[in-house]
């Protein structure tokens, strides 16, 4: 969940390919101060006070990744925020880096965030109006502060945010634990600082040894093998404490109250201030970002409240350059350019000026990057109202057709001992598993991956909105995972992943956002319908290209490798090989469902 990592290793805060920034001393006075919370805990806060006569509205970011890094390499250029006339505050959250206290991820930020906003608003240099910005964990702290009761908080700008729910891309997706990103975040982004804070040298050394044991397990992939998350006595005795914390959360039932801590799933209707959301088509939290947007837009229509703004680029969680997984979407795709309309900092300054200073709102509510066409488009809402549904059916001859064409079946073997490797997509993983539109050719050659594709397109096909797959499947096991990828097959034979998703059979009746509903086993040998949410995209398939869909039983280390057996709470289930049969035709209409537009907006 971090946005601060070394390339290809730890999740990164926002290294988006721009030039290294100079310290903001020339435009602001830097002060390092302490923010006292209601219980007396003191949080390190870096203030950048503009030169000149105040007071000024304030902009605050709070996260656990060492805020001093934001002074030269954050998502926004904080020197320019100060130059634009904002009192800028960068704050380490409780228990991290320069701040006192014990770190309790997510849960602590409601009260702490409200206190921080109140403290900042009361400073003599502040007008009393506060806005917040930041990506990933720093997006969650914004919602938390508002829900904690912070009347001075007038606007927020969450980016790449998991704040909606723990169940749709944060800890789980389609009922499958997101073990890869959980380990990447807890082990690389959080554990090192926690270890340095241990007072006892003996315990600190012991925790460092446990960190090294986790590192070996990740490197050898032992950490990701099937059955890792099943209940086993002393399963995590060799892991450091924050990793144990993360794995314990993955073992919690989907409806657990622990998954709601720090999330807005139950309280999003309370968000009545302006919100600017930034997302990435290949971000692990794209689903959460778009779900927040959809619900805030619906609330705005119902109540007449502020319409949310949305910006989505061809970005991953830690790369906003527009160049990833071997694909370059062009210089305009970068957060440093945004199609010549000013970089991400300029976009934020214009937006904060409009909502905090009653300035002019000169941009459309929605701006998304249309991949394939490789250009930005402005919209009144996403998806646009003129989209229509296109269904492409899995048909005989491995073809995707507008109508079911010939009944049949395709078989694959799901072997937990040999899972399908993750290759691109909306991931946040350790090296060498890079996010983005990676070529799937090598993956598609495996016997446990089956594919269907259209004929070469005669004209452009623009997908602009939700993508899902409906798969009719029978398995010899009592559970099954279905991984689906939407790919753009180029005339040269390369096959680039555009969107992907997963669904665990036993969780088909569980709401993917709220966690409500019961898990139940899959009936062996019975054809059952799996609906797989691939979230959304904005992509033009060019003439001569093919729309392709791949189906697989796993994607590791991204998702927990299933055992092909239903595992009720507390049960220990041994992994087993299962045979899966995908049925298609009029009686079993397996299909890809896309939202498309007839003509792509200009």
Short mmCIF file of C-alpha atoms in Angstrom, two decimals, residues 121-576:
data_model
loop_
_atom_site.label_atom_id
_atom_site.label_comp_id
_atom_site.label_asym_id
_atom_site.label_seq_id
_atom_site.Cartn_x
_atom_site.Cartn_y
_atom_site.Cartn_z
CA UNK A 121 -6.21 25.12 11.33
CA UNK A 122 -5.55 26.84 14.69
CA UNK A 123 -2.03 27.98 13.79
CA UNK A 124 -1.76 31.77 13.39
CA UNK A 125 -0.31 31.25 9.90
CA UNK A 126 -3.49 29.44 8.76
CA UNK A 127 -6.79 30.96 7.69
CA UNK A 128 -8.62 28.06 9.32
CA UNK A 129 -9.26 26.29 6.01
CA UNK A 130 -7.41 23.02 5.38
CA UNK A 131 -7.14 20.77 2.34
CA UNK A 132 -5.38 17.39 2.20
CA UNK A 133 -3.62 15.47 -0.53
CA UNK A 134 -1.61 12.28 -0.94
CA UNK A 135 -1.51 8.80 -2.43
CA UNK A 136 -2.08 5.32 -1.04
CA UNK A 137 -1.94 5.37 2.80
CA UNK A 138 -1.85 9.18 2.55
CA UNK A 139 -5.20 8.98 0.80
CA UNK A 140 -6.76 6.97 3.62
CA UNK A 141 -5.63 9.50 6.20
CA UNK A 142 -7.68 12.14 4.38
CA UNK A 143 -10.97 10.26 4.59
CA UNK A 144 -10.16 9.23 8.16
CA UNK A 145 -9.59 12.82 9.25
CA UNK A 146 -12.92 13.91 7.79
CA UNK A 147 -14.81 11.04 9.40
CA UNK A 148 -13.08 11.77 12.72
CA UNK A 149 -14.81 15.14 12.83
CA UNK A 150 -12.67 17.87 11.26
CA UNK A 151 -14.82 20.87 10.33
CA UNK A 152 -11.75 22.81 9.12
CA UNK A 153 -11.15 20.16 6.44
CA UNK A 154 -12.75 21.71 3.36
CA UNK A 155 -11.44 19.54 0.49
CA UNK A 156 -9.43 16.35 -0.09
CA UNK A 157 -7.42 14.99 -3.03
CA UNK A 158 -6.93 11.24 -2.51
CA UNK A 159 -4.80 9.40 -5.08
CA UNK A 160 -4.40 5.69 -5.77
CA UNK A 161 -6.65 5.03 -2.82
CA UNK A 162 -7.64 1.80 -1.05
CA UNK A 163 -9.97 3.72 1.28
CA UNK A 164 -13.27 2.30 0.02
CA UNK A 165 -12.95 -1.28 1.19
CA UNK A 166 -10.38 -3.86 2.28
CA UNK A 167 -12.03 -6.47 0.06
CA UNK A 168 -11.64 -5.13 -3.48
CA UNK A 169 -7.93 -4.92 -4.21
CA UNK A 170 -6.50 -4.06 -0.79
CA UNK A 171 -6.47 -7.33 1.19
CA UNK A 172 -8.71 -9.35 -1.10
CA UNK A 173 -10.05 -9.39 -4.63
CA UNK A 174 -12.97 -11.60 -5.57
CA UNK A 175 -12.58 -13.36 -2.23
CA UNK A 176 -8.91 -14.22 -2.90
CA UNK A 177 -6.26 -12.83 -0.52
CA UNK A 178 -3.88 -10.26 -2.05
CA UNK A 179 -0.89 -11.96 -0.47
CA UNK A 180 1.68 -10.43 -2.81
CA UNK A 181 0.95 -6.78 -2.07
CA UNK A 182 0.36 -7.48 1.63
CA UNK A 183 3.85 -8.93 1.97
CA UNK A 184 5.42 -6.22 -0.19
CA UNK A 185 3.91 -3.47 1.96
CA UNK A 186 4.38 -4.94 5.43
CA UNK A 187 7.86 -6.38 4.87
CA UNK A 188 9.53 -3.67 2.77
CA UNK A 189 7.66 -0.42 3.43
CA UNK A 190 6.77 -0.77 7.12
CA UNK A 191 8.98 -3.31 8.92
CA UNK A 192 12.41 -1.62 8.61
CA UNK A 193 11.46 1.53 10.56
CA UNK A 194 9.53 -0.49 13.13
CA UNK A 195 12.64 -2.57 13.76
CA UNK A 196 14.83 0.49 14.34
CA UNK A 197 12.34 1.74 16.98
CA UNK A 198 12.69 -1.34 19.22
CA UNK A 199 14.47 -0.23 22.43
CA UNK A 200 15.91 -3.60 23.44
CA UNK A 201 19.00 -4.44 21.39
CA UNK A 202 18.33 -8.15 21.90
CA UNK A 203 14.76 -7.96 20.65
CA UNK A 204 15.77 -5.63 17.83
CA UNK A 205 18.33 -8.17 16.62
CA UNK A 206 15.78 -10.98 16.93
CA UNK A 207 13.25 -9.01 14.90
CA UNK A 208 15.93 -8.31 12.26
CA UNK A 209 16.57 -12.06 12.02
CA UNK A 210 12.86 -12.60 11.51
CA UNK A 211 12.92 -9.94 8.77
CA UNK A 212 15.73 -11.87 7.08
CA UNK A 213 13.72 -15.09 7.33
CA UNK A 214 10.78 -13.39 5.62
CA UNK A 215 13.15 -12.08 2.95
CA UNK A 216 14.34 -15.64 2.25
CA UNK A 217 10.76 -16.89 2.06
CA UNK A 218 9.87 -14.16 -0.45
CA UNK A 219 13.01 -14.74 -2.54
CA UNK A 220 12.46 -18.50 -2.72
CA UNK A 221 8.68 -18.01 -3.22
CA UNK A 222 8.04 -20.21 -0.20
CA UNK A 223 5.97 -17.33 1.19
CA UNK A 224 3.50 -17.68 -1.68
CA UNK A 225 3.01 -21.43 -1.94
CA UNK A 226 -0.48 -22.91 -1.76
CA UNK A 227 -1.69 -23.37 1.79
CA UNK A 228 0.44 -20.59 3.30
CA UNK A 229 -2.62 -18.84 4.70
CA UNK A 230 -4.40 -21.93 5.92
CA UNK A 231 -4.65 -22.27 9.69
CA UNK A 232 -1.48 -23.93 10.98
CA UNK A 233 -0.05 -23.74 14.51
CA UNK A 234 2.96 -21.39 14.75
CA UNK A 235 2.82 -20.80 10.99
CA UNK A 236 4.35 -17.32 11.29
CA UNK A 237 6.88 -17.84 14.07
CA UNK A 238 9.73 -16.85 11.73
CA UNK A 239 8.09 -13.65 10.43
CA UNK A 240 8.47 -10.15 11.84
CA UNK A 241 5.53 -8.68 13.74
CA UNK A 242 4.09 -6.43 11.01
CA UNK A 243 4.12 -9.31 8.52
CA UNK A 244 2.28 -11.45 11.05
CA UNK A 245 -0.20 -8.58 11.42
CA UNK A 246 -0.76 -8.54 7.67
CA UNK A 247 -1.10 -12.30 7.27
CA UNK A 248 -3.51 -12.42 10.21
CA UNK A 249 -5.72 -9.90 8.40
CA UNK A 250 -5.74 -12.14 5.32
CA UNK A 251 -6.99 -15.00 7.48
CA UNK A 252 -9.89 -12.96 8.84
CA UNK A 253 -13.37 -13.82 7.48
CA UNK A 254 -14.47 -11.52 4.68
CA UNK A 255 -17.16 -10.01 6.89
CA UNK A 256 -14.78 -9.27 9.78
CA UNK A 257 -15.01 -5.89 11.48
CA UNK A 258 -11.22 -5.64 11.23
CA UNK A 259 -11.54 -5.17 7.48
CA UNK A 260 -13.68 -2.07 8.07
CA UNK A 261 -11.15 -0.26 10.27
CA UNK A 262 -10.10 2.94 8.54
CA UNK A 263 -12.35 2.26 5.53
CA UNK A 264 -15.29 4.36 4.38
CA UNK A 265 -17.49 1.54 3.10
CA UNK A 266 -20.13 2.21 5.76
CA UNK A 267 -19.84 6.01 5.86
CA UNK A 268 -19.18 7.25 2.34
CA UNK A 269 -22.53 9.07 2.25
CA UNK A 270 -21.12 11.40 4.92
CA UNK A 271 -18.48 12.75 2.51
CA UNK A 272 -19.96 16.12 1.57
CA UNK A 273 -16.84 18.14 0.72
CA UNK A 274 -15.13 18.51 -2.69
CA UNK A 275 -13.04 15.47 -3.66
CA UNK A 276 -10.42 15.13 -6.41
CA UNK A 277 -9.57 11.47 -7.08
CA UNK A 278 -6.47 10.39 -8.99
CA UNK A 279 -6.09 6.82 -10.23
CA UNK A 280 -4.06 4.59 -12.53
CA UNK A 281 -5.34 2.02 -15.00
CA UNK A 282 -2.70 -0.39 -13.66
CA UNK A 283 -2.95 0.55 -9.99
CA UNK A 284 -3.76 -2.17 -7.49
CA UNK A 285 -6.34 0.19 -5.94
CA UNK A 286 -8.10 1.21 -9.17
CA UNK A 287 -11.28 -0.61 -8.13
CA UNK A 288 -11.48 1.26 -4.83
CA UNK A 289 -10.73 4.62 -6.47
CA UNK A 290 -13.49 4.18 -9.05
CA UNK A 291 -16.01 2.82 -6.54
CA UNK A 292 -15.50 5.91 -4.38
CA UNK A 293 -15.99 8.08 -7.45
CA UNK A 294 -19.19 6.28 -8.46
CA UNK A 295 -20.73 6.55 -5.00
CA UNK A 296 -19.77 10.19 -4.55
CA UNK A 297 -21.19 11.01 -7.99
CA UNK A 298 -24.45 9.27 -7.12
CA UNK A 299 -24.60 11.19 -3.84
CA UNK A 300 -23.95 14.48 -5.66
CA UNK A 301 -26.81 13.78 -8.09
CA UNK A 302 -29.16 12.86 -5.25
CA UNK A 303 -28.31 15.78 -2.95
CA UNK A 304 -26.95 18.51 -5.18
CA UNK A 305 -23.64 18.34 -3.31
CA UNK A 306 -20.16 18.77 -4.81
CA UNK A 307 -19.48 16.66 -7.90
CA UNK A 308 -16.32 14.57 -7.49
CA UNK A 309 -13.47 15.15 -9.91
CA UNK A 310 -11.54 12.23 -11.39
CA UNK A 311 -8.16 11.95 -13.13
CA UNK A 312 -6.95 8.52 -14.34
CA UNK A 313 -3.71 7.94 -16.24
CA UNK A 314 -1.92 4.88 -17.68
CA UNK A 315 -0.09 4.56 -14.39
CA UNK A 316 0.83 1.93 -11.83
CA UNK A 317 0.81 2.39 -8.07
CA UNK A 318 4.39 3.67 -7.98
CA UNK A 319 5.04 4.88 -11.52
CA UNK A 320 3.27 7.89 -13.01
CA UNK A 321 5.64 8.27 -15.98
CA UNK A 322 3.40 6.61 -18.59
CA UNK A 323 6.19 4.12 -19.30
CA UNK A 324 5.85 0.69 -17.76
CA UNK A 325 6.12 -3.03 -18.57
CA UNK A 326 7.88 -2.25 -21.84
CA UNK A 327 5.14 0.10 -23.10
CA UNK A 328 5.59 3.85 -23.60
CA UNK A 329 2.29 5.73 -23.84
CA UNK A 330 4.06 8.89 -24.96
CA UNK A 331 5.37 12.00 -23.16
CA UNK A 332 1.87 13.40 -22.68
CA UNK A 333 0.95 10.40 -20.53
CA UNK A 334 3.32 11.42 -17.75
CA UNK A 335 2.13 13.13 -14.59
CA UNK A 336 4.76 15.74 -15.46
CA UNK A 337 2.89 16.67 -18.65
CA UNK A 338 -0.74 15.46 -18.67
CA UNK A 339 -1.09 16.17 -22.37
CA UNK A 340 0.32 19.67 -22.15
CA UNK A 341 -2.26 20.89 -19.61
CA UNK A 342 0.21 21.31 -16.78
CA UNK A 343 1.65 18.67 -14.49
CA UNK A 344 0.00 17.00 -11.50
CA UNK A 345 1.07 19.77 -9.14
CA UNK A 346 -0.46 22.43 -11.40
CA UNK A 347 -3.68 20.42 -11.60
CA UNK A 348 -3.89 20.24 -7.83
CA UNK A 349 -3.13 23.94 -7.35
CA UNK A 350 -5.90 24.91 -9.79
CA UNK A 351 -8.34 22.58 -8.06
CA UNK A 352 -7.47 23.71 -4.52
CA UNK A 353 -7.68 27.33 -5.67
CA UNK A 354 -11.20 26.63 -6.94
CA UNK A 355 -12.48 24.83 -3.83
CA UNK A 356 -10.58 26.68 -1.09
CA UNK A 357 -10.38 30.14 -2.61
CA UNK A 358 -13.45 30.26 -4.87
CA UNK A 359 -11.28 30.33 -7.97
CA UNK A 360 -12.35 29.33 -11.47
CA UNK A 361 -12.84 25.62 -12.16
CA UNK A 362 -11.46 25.48 -15.71
CA UNK A 363 -11.22 21.72 -16.18
CA UNK A 364 -13.88 19.07 -16.89
CA UNK A 365 -14.94 16.96 -13.89
CA UNK A 366 -13.33 13.87 -15.42
CA UNK A 367 -10.12 13.49 -17.36
CA UNK A 368 -8.89 10.02 -18.36
CA UNK A 369 -6.11 8.75 -20.59
CA UNK A 370 -7.44 6.70 -23.49
CA UNK A 371 -4.89 3.96 -24.08
CA UNK A 372 -4.42 2.67 -27.60
CA UNK A 373 -5.28 6.11 -28.95
CA UNK A 374 -2.79 7.46 -26.38
CA UNK A 375 -4.48 10.76 -25.60
CA UNK A 376 -6.35 12.46 -22.77
CA UNK A 377 -10.09 12.98 -23.01
CA UNK A 378 -12.39 15.16 -20.91
CA UNK A 379 -15.75 13.84 -19.75
CA UNK A 380 -18.66 15.03 -17.65
CA UNK A 381 -18.69 11.67 -15.88
CA UNK A 382 -17.14 8.21 -16.09
CA UNK A 383 -18.24 6.15 -17.81
CA UNK A 384 -19.92 8.61 -20.21
CA UNK A 385 -23.68 8.35 -20.49
CA UNK A 386 -23.62 7.26 -24.15
CA UNK A 387 -21.81 3.97 -23.53
CA UNK A 388 -23.48 0.77 -24.63
CA UNK A 389 -22.90 -2.84 -23.67
CA UNK A 390 -20.95 -5.16 -25.94
CA UNK A 391 -20.99 -8.88 -25.20
CA UNK A 392 -18.37 -11.08 -26.81
CA UNK A 393 -19.07 -14.79 -26.43
CA UNK A 394 -16.57 -17.56 -25.93
CA UNK A 395 -17.21 -19.71 -28.98
CA UNK A 396 -15.92 -22.73 -30.89
CA UNK A 397 -12.53 -22.48 -32.50
CA UNK A 398 -11.17 -20.35 -29.65
CA UNK A 399 -13.03 -17.38 -31.09
CA UNK A 400 -14.78 -14.41 -29.49
CA UNK A 401 -17.98 -13.59 -31.34
CA UNK A 402 -20.93 -11.21 -31.05
CA UNK A 403 -23.31 -14.20 -30.71
CA UNK A 404 -22.72 -17.67 -29.24
CA UNK A 405 -21.26 -19.73 -32.06
CA UNK A 406 -21.15 -23.44 -31.41
CA UNK A 407 -21.31 -25.13 -28.05
CA UNK A 408 -18.25 -26.76 -26.61
CA UNK A 409 -15.79 -26.85 -23.77
CA UNK A 410 -12.17 -26.17 -22.92
CA UNK A 411 -10.32 -27.97 -20.17
CA UNK A 412 -7.40 -27.01 -17.98
CA UNK A 413 -5.64 -28.49 -14.98
CA UNK A 414 -5.31 -26.44 -11.81
CA UNK A 415 -2.18 -27.59 -10.01
CA UNK A 416 -1.46 -25.59 -6.84
CA UNK A 417 2.14 -26.82 -6.93
CA UNK A 418 2.68 -25.13 -10.30
CA UNK A 419 0.64 -21.90 -10.30
CA UNK A 420 0.45 -19.55 -13.27
CA UNK A 421 3.00 -16.78 -12.71
CA UNK A 422 1.84 -13.19 -12.44
CA UNK A 423 2.77 -11.10 -15.47
CA UNK A 424 1.81 -7.42 -15.40
CA UNK A 425 -1.64 -6.10 -14.63
CA UNK A 426 -2.74 -3.91 -11.71
CA UNK A 427 -0.20 -5.23 -9.22
CA UNK A 428 1.99 -4.00 -6.37
CA UNK A 429 4.65 -6.66 -5.99
CA UNK A 430 8.34 -7.30 -5.43
CA UNK A 431 10.78 -7.57 -8.33
CA UNK A 432 10.63 -8.84 -11.03
CA UNK A 433 6.83 -8.57 -11.08
CA UNK A 434 6.26 -5.20 -12.72
CA UNK A 435 2.80 -3.68 -13.07
CA UNK A 436 1.39 -2.59 -16.40
CA UNK A 437 0.39 -3.86 -19.86
CA UNK A 438 2.94 -6.69 -20.00
CA UNK A 439 3.09 -9.06 -22.96
CA UNK A 440 1.27 -12.28 -22.05
CA UNK A 441 2.67 -14.44 -24.89
CA UNK A 442 4.76 -16.68 -22.65
CA UNK A 443 1.96 -17.05 -20.10
CA UNK A 444 -0.60 -17.86 -22.80
CA UNK A 445 1.55 -20.76 -24.00
CA UNK A 446 0.99 -22.66 -20.74
CA UNK A 447 -1.36 -25.65 -20.76
CA UNK A 448 -3.33 -24.22 -17.83
CA UNK A 449 -4.16 -20.97 -19.66
CA UNK A 450 -6.92 -20.98 -22.28
CA UNK A 451 -7.69 -18.11 -24.65
CA UNK A 452 -10.30 -16.82 -27.06
CA UNK A 453 -9.94 -13.92 -29.51
CA UNK A 454 -11.86 -11.96 -32.10
CA UNK A 455 -10.94 -11.78 -35.77
CA UNK A 456 -8.71 -8.81 -36.62
CA UNK A 457 -10.82 -5.68 -36.16
CA UNK A 458 -11.86 -3.78 -39.27
CA UNK A 459 -12.31 -0.54 -37.32
CA UNK A 460 -11.53 0.93 -33.92
CA UNK A 461 -13.26 -0.46 -30.84
CA UNK A 462 -13.15 1.84 -27.79
CA UNK A 463 -13.88 0.37 -24.37
CA UNK A 464 -14.71 3.14 -21.91
CA UNK A 465 -16.03 1.81 -18.62
CA UNK A 466 -16.62 -1.43 -16.77
CA UNK A 467 -15.31 -4.83 -17.87
CA UNK A 468 -16.49 -8.17 -16.54
CA UNK A 469 -16.48 -11.80 -17.57
CA UNK A 470 -19.13 -14.46 -17.07
CA UNK A 471 -17.60 -17.94 -17.04
CA UNK A 472 -19.54 -21.23 -16.89
CA UNK A 473 -17.21 -23.67 -15.20
CA UNK A 474 -17.23 -27.12 -13.65
CA UNK A 475 -14.44 -28.41 -11.40
CA UNK A 476 -13.55 -31.68 -9.75
CA UNK A 477 -12.72 -29.77 -6.55
CA UNK A 478 -14.91 -28.10 -3.94
CA UNK A 479 -13.50 -24.66 -4.70
CA UNK A 480 -11.90 -22.94 -7.67
CA UNK A 481 -10.27 -19.66 -8.61
CA UNK A 482 -10.97 -18.12 -12.00
CA UNK A 483 -8.49 -15.49 -13.22
CA UNK A 484 -9.52 -13.53 -16.34
CA UNK A 485 -7.42 -11.12 -18.38
CA UNK A 486 -8.58 -8.78 -21.14
CA UNK A 487 -5.75 -8.41 -23.66
CA UNK A 488 -5.02 -6.39 -26.79
CA UNK A 489 -3.45 -8.77 -29.32
CA UNK A 490 -1.31 -6.80 -31.76
CA UNK A 491 -0.73 -7.76 -35.40
CA UNK A 492 2.82 -8.88 -34.49
CA UNK A 493 1.36 -11.49 -32.11
CA UNK A 494 2.15 -9.73 -28.84
CA UNK A 495 -0.71 -9.81 -26.35
CA UNK A 496 -0.80 -6.95 -23.83
CA UNK A 497 -2.94 -7.18 -20.70
CA UNK A 498 -5.37 -4.27 -20.36
CA UNK A 499 -7.48 -5.32 -17.36
CA UNK A 500 -7.71 -8.37 -15.13
CA UNK A 501 -9.60 -9.88 -12.22
CA UNK A 502 -10.18 -12.99 -10.13
CA UNK A 503 -13.07 -14.75 -8.42
CA UNK A 504 -12.96 -17.55 -5.87
CA UNK A 505 -15.91 -19.89 -6.27
CA UNK A 506 -16.70 -20.17 -2.58
CA UNK A 507 -16.99 -16.36 -2.36
CA UNK A 508 -19.38 -15.89 -5.29
CA UNK A 509 -22.21 -14.91 -2.92
CA UNK A 510 -20.09 -12.42 -0.94
CA UNK A 511 -20.45 -8.74 -1.78
CA UNK A 512 -16.99 -7.66 -3.02
CA UNK A 513 -17.16 -4.28 -1.29
CA UNK A 514 -19.04 -4.87 1.98
CA UNK A 515 -18.10 -8.50 2.61
CA UNK A 516 -21.71 -9.40 3.34
CA UNK A 517 -22.82 -12.86 2.33
CA UNK A 518 -21.79 -16.42 3.07
CA UNK A 519 -18.97 -18.48 1.66
CA UNK A 520 -19.99 -21.93 0.55
CA UNK A 521 -18.31 -24.81 -1.29
CA UNK A 522 -18.52 -25.34 -5.03
CA UNK A 523 -20.46 -28.43 -6.14
CA UNK A 524 -17.97 -30.76 -7.82
CA UNK A 525 -18.68 -31.64 -11.48
CA UNK A 526 -21.59 -29.17 -11.66
CA UNK A 527 -21.43 -26.30 -14.13
CA UNK A 528 -21.66 -23.05 -12.19
CA UNK A 529 -21.52 -19.40 -13.21
CA UNK A 530 -18.57 -17.28 -12.11
CA UNK A 531 -18.79 -13.50 -12.61
CA UNK A 532 -15.33 -11.94 -12.60
CA UNK A 533 -14.98 -8.17 -12.16
CA UNK A 534 -12.10 -6.76 -14.22
CA UNK A 535 -12.83 -3.25 -12.90
CA UNK A 536 -12.74 -0.66 -15.69
CA UNK A 537 -10.54 0.67 -18.46
CA UNK A 538 -10.28 3.27 -21.22
CA UNK A 539 -8.71 1.60 -24.23
CA UNK A 540 -9.01 1.71 -28.00
CA UNK A 541 -8.40 -1.53 -29.88
CA UNK A 542 -7.01 -0.36 -33.22
CA UNK A 543 -7.84 -1.81 -36.67
CA UNK A 544 -5.94 -5.02 -37.26
CA UNK A 545 -5.77 -5.78 -33.52
CA UNK A 546 -7.79 -8.49 -31.78
CA UNK A 547 -9.69 -8.47 -28.49
CA UNK A 548 -8.43 -11.44 -26.52
CA UNK A 549 -9.50 -13.01 -23.24
CA UNK A 550 -7.36 -15.41 -21.20
CA UNK A 551 -8.63 -17.63 -18.40
CA UNK A 552 -6.36 -19.28 -15.82
CA UNK A 553 -6.73 -20.93 -12.39
CA UNK A 554 -4.15 -18.77 -10.58
CA UNK A 555 -1.77 -15.80 -10.67
CA UNK A 556 1.11 -16.03 -8.22
CA UNK A 557 2.59 -14.27 -6.30
CA UNK A 558 -0.16 -11.70 -6.78
CA UNK A 559 -2.98 -13.76 -5.33
CA UNK A 560 -3.06 -16.57 -2.81
CA UNK A 561 -2.83 -19.89 -4.62
CA UNK A 562 -6.04 -21.79 -3.97
CA UNK A 563 -6.09 -25.38 -2.76
CA UNK A 564 -9.07 -26.38 -4.97
CA UNK A 565 -10.83 -27.35 -1.76
CA UNK A 566 -13.29 -25.40 0.36
CA UNK A 567 -11.70 -24.35 3.64
CA UNK A 568 -14.24 -23.31 6.27
CA UNK A 569 -12.85 -21.17 9.06
CA UNK A 570 -10.36 -23.05 11.18
CA UNK A 571 -9.95 -25.97 8.78
CA UNK A 572 -6.60 -27.14 7.43
CA UNK A 573 -6.94 -28.02 3.76
CA UNK A 574 -4.23 -29.74 1.74
CA UNK A 575 -3.74 -28.47 -1.83
CA UNK A 576 -5.04 -30.82 -4.51
#
